[in-house]
Short mmCIF file of C-alpha atoms and ligand atoms in Angstrom, two decimals:
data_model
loop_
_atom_site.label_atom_id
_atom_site.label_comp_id
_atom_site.label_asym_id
_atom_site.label_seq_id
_atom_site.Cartn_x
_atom_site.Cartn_y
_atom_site.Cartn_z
CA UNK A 1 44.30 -18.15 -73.80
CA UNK A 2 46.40 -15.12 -73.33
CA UNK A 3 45.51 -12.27 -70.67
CA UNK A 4 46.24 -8.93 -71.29
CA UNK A 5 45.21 -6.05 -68.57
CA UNK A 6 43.20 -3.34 -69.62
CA UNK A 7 44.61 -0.35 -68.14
CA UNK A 8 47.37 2.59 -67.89
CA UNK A 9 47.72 2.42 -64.46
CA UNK A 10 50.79 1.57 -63.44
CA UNK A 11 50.01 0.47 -60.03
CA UNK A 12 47.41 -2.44 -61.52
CA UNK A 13 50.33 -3.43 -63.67
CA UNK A 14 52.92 -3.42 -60.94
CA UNK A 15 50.42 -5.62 -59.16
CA UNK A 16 49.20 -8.29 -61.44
CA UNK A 17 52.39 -9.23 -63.71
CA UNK A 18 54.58 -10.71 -60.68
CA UNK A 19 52.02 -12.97 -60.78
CA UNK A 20 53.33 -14.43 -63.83
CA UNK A 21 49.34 -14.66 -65.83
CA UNK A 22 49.69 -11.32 -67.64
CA UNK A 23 50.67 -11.83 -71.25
CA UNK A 24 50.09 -8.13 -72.16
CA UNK A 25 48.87 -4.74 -71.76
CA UNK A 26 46.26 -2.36 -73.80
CA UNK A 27 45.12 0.98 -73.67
CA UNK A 28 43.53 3.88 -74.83
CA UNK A 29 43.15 7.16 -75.09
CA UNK A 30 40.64 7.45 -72.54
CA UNK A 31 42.57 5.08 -70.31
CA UNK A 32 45.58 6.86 -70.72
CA UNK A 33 44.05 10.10 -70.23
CA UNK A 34 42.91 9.11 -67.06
CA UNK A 35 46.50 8.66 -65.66
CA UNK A 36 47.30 12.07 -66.41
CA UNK A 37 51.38 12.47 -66.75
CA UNK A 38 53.56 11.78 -70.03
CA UNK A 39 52.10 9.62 -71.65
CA UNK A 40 55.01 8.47 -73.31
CA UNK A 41 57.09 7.53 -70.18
CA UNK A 42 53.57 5.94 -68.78
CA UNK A 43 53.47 3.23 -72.30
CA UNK A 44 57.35 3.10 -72.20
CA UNK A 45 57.54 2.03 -68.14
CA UNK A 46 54.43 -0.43 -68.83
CA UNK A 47 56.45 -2.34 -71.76
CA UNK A 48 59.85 -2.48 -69.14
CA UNK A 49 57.22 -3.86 -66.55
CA UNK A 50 55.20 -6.39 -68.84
CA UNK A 51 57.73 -7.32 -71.55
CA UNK A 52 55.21 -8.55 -74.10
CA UNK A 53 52.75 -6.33 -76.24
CA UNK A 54 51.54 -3.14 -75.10
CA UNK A 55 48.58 -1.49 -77.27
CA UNK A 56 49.43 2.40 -77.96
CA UNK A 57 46.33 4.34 -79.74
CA UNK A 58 46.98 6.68 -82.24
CA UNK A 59 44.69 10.10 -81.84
CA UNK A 60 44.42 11.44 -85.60
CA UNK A 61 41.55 10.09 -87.47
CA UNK A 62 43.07 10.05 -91.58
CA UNK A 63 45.60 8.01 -92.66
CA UNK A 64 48.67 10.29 -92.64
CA UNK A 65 48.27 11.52 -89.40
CA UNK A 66 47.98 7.45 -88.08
CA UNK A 67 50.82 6.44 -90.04
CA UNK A 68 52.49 9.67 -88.22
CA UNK A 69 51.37 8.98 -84.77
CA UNK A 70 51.91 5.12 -85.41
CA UNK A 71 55.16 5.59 -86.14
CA UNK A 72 56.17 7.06 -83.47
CA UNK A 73 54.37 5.59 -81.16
CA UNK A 74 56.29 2.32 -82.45
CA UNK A 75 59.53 3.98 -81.73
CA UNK A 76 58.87 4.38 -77.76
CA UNK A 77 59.77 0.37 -77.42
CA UNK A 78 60.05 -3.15 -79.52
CA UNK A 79 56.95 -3.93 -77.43
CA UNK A 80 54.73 -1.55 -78.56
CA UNK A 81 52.04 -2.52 -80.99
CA UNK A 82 50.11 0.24 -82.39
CA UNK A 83 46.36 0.91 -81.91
CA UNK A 84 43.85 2.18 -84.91
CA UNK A 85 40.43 2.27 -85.01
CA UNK A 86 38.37 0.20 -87.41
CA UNK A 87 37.57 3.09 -90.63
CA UNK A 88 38.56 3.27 -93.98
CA UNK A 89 41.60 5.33 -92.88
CA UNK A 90 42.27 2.96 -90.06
CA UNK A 91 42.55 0.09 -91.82
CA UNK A 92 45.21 1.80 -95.13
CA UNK A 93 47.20 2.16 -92.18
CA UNK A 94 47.00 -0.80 -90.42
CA UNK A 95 48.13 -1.93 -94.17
CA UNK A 96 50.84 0.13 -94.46
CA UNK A 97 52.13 0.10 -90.96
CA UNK A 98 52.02 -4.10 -90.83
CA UNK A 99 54.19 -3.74 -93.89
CA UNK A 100 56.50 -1.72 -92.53
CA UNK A 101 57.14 -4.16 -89.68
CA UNK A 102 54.97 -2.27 -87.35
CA UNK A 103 52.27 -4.67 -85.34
CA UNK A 104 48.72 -3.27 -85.46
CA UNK A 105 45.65 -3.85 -83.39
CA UNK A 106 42.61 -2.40 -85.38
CA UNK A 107 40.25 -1.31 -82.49
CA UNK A 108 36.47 -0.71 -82.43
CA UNK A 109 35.50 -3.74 -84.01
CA UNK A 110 31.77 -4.49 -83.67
CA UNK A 111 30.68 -6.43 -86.32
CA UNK A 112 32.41 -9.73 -88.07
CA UNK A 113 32.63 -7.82 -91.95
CA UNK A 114 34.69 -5.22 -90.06
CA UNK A 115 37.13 -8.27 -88.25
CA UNK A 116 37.82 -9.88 -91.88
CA UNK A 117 38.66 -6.58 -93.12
CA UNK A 118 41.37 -5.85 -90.89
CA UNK A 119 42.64 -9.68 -90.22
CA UNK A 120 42.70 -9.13 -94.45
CA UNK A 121 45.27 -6.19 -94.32
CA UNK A 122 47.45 -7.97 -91.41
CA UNK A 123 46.60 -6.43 -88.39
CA UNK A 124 47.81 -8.86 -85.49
CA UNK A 125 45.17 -8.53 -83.23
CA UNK A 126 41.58 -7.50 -83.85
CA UNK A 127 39.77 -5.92 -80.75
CA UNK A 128 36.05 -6.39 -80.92
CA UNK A 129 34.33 -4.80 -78.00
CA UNK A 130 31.86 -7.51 -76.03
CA UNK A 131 30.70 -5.08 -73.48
CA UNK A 132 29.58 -2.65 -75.37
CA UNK A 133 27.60 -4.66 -77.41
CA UNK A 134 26.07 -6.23 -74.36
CA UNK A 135 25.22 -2.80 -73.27
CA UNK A 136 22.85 -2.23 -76.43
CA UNK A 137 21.05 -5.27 -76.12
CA UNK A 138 23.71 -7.56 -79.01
CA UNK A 139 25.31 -10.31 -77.47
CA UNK A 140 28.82 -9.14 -77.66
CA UNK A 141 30.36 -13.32 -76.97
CA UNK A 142 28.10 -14.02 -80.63
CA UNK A 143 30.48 -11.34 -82.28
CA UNK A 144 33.14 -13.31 -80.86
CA UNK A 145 31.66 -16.99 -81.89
CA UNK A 146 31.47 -15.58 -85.53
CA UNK A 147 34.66 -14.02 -85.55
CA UNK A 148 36.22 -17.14 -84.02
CA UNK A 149 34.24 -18.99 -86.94
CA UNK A 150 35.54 -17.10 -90.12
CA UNK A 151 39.41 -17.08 -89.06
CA UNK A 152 39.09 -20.55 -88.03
CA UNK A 153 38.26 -21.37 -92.16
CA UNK A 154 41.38 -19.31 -93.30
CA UNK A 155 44.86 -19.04 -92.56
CA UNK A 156 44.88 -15.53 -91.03
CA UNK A 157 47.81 -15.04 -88.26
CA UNK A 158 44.92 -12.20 -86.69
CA UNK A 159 44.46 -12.77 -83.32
CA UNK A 160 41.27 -12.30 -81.41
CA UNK A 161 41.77 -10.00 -78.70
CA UNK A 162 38.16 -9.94 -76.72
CA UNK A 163 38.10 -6.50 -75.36
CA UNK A 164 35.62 -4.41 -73.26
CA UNK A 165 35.67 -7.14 -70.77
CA UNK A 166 33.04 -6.52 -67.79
CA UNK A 167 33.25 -9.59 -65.51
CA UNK A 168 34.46 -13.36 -65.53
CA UNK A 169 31.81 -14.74 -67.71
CA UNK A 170 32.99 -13.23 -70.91
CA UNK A 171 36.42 -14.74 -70.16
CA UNK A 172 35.22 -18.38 -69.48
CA UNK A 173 32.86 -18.01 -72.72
CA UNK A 174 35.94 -16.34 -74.81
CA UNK A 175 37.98 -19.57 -73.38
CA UNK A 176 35.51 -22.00 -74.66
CA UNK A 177 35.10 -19.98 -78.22
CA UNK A 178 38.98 -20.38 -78.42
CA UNK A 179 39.42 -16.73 -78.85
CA UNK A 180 43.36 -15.45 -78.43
CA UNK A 181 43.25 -13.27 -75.92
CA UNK A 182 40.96 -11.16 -73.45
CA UNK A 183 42.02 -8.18 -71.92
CA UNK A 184 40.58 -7.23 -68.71
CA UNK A 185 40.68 -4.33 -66.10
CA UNK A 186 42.33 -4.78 -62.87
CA UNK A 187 38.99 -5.89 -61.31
CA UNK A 188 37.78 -8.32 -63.48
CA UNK A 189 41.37 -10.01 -63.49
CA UNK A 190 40.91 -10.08 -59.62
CA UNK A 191 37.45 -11.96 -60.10
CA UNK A 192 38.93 -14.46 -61.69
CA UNK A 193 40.82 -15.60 -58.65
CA UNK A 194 38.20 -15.78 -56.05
CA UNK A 195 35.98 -19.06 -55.12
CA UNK A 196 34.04 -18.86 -51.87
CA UNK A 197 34.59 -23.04 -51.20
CA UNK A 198 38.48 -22.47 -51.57
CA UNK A 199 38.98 -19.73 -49.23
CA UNK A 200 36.62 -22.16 -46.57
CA UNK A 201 38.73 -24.80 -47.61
CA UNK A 202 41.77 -23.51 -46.81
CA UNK A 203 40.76 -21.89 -43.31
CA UNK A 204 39.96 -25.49 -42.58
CA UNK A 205 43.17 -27.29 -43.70
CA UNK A 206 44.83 -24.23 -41.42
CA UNK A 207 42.79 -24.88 -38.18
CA UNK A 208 42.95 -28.66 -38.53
CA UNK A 209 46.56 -28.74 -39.05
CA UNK A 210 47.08 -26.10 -36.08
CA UNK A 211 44.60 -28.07 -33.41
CA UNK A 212 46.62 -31.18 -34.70
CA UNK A 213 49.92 -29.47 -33.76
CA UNK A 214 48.63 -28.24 -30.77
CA UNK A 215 47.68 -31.92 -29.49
CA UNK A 216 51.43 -32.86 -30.38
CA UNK A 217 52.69 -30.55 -28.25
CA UNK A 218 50.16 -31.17 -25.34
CA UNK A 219 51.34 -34.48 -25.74
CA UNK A 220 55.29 -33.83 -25.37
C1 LIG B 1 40.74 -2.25 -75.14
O1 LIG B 1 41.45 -2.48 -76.06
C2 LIG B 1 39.52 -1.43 -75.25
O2 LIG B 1 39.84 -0.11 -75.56
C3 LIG B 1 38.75 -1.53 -73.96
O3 LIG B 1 38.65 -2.91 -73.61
C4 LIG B 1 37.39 -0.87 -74.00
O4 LIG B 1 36.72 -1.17 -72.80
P1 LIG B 1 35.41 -0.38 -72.32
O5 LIG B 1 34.32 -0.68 -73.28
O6 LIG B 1 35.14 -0.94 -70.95
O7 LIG B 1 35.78 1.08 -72.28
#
């Protein structure tokens, strides 16, 4: 399963893709707005940094102005794949766009109707949001079994991008589902590392090898 980070802070980025996990980036427009700055040198900086796709959100909700923004948001770098939401205008242009070349991830998805819809039109990821679901009482990982489900019957090349990521459950669940890809803020990335019994069982191999080393040299 691929991991993309969740963000438009460059400092996150600059942090977690020497690590060599990070498959991808996406944002958003509140994300982006948060960093403040151009946001143009922000997307085109995080595509030198993470080399693989990097969601970019288009702004204008009817179909000309996406096809508009899309386009040149596609133009900022070959890594760029461009974000729409799930409407009826979203998904013309996720039509159009995917035939011009352009990659599309159709954003906003909370039901499995609207994820057949866009996989239908060739977007190449579909984002369906888990934790926002969760946060109105819907399981947000059942979206994700369905979803999983339906493409799994047909040939779509869609890819299931689990988004709205809150902590290191939904990423072992989306693992077992055999969903695509999660993306995940900073923090929840970080969560993934930790174990309490590893960080014990390394101060231990450290201290035994040290008293061990320590007898040597008593020894000598
Ligand atoms: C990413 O593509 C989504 O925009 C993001 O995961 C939404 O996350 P949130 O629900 O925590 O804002």
């Amino acid at each position: 399963m691929k991991i993309f980070i969740d963000s438009g802070n460059l400092k996150d980025i600059e942090a977690l893709v020497p690590l060599g996990i990070i498959d991808g980036i996406t944002t958003n427009p509140s994300l982006l707005a948060k960093e403040g700055g151009d946001y143009r040198q922000i997307l085109k900086r995080i595509c030198d940094l993470v080399q693989g796709p990097v969601s970019a959100e288009v702004v204008a909700t009817e179909f000309e102005g996406m096809m508009r923004e899309g386009r040149d948001l596609a133009k900022i770098d070959e890594h760029i794949v461009v974000k729409v939401p799930f409407t009826r205008d979203g998904v013309k242009a996720c039509k159009k766009l995917s035939e011009e070349g352009i990659r599309v991830n159709v954003t906003l998805i909370f039901s499995p109707t609207q994820a057949l819809l866009a996989a239908k039109v060739g977007a190449t990821f579909v984002s369906p949001f888990v934790g926002r679901l969760d946060d109105v009482a819907t399981s947000g990982m059942s979206l994700i079994h369905e979803i999983v489900e339906i493409f799994n019957n047909y040939e779509f090349t869609t890819e299931i991008l689990v988004a709205s990521t809150r902590g290191p459950m939904h990423i072992v669940e989306a693992a077992r589902m055999g969903a695509d890809i999660c993306t995940c803020p900073a923090a929840v990335i970080d969560s993934l590392f930790n174990h309490p019994l590893t960080d014990v069982g390394l101060k231990k191999f450290i201290a035994d090898w040290e008293k061990a080393q320590a007898a040597l040299a008593g020894k000598a």
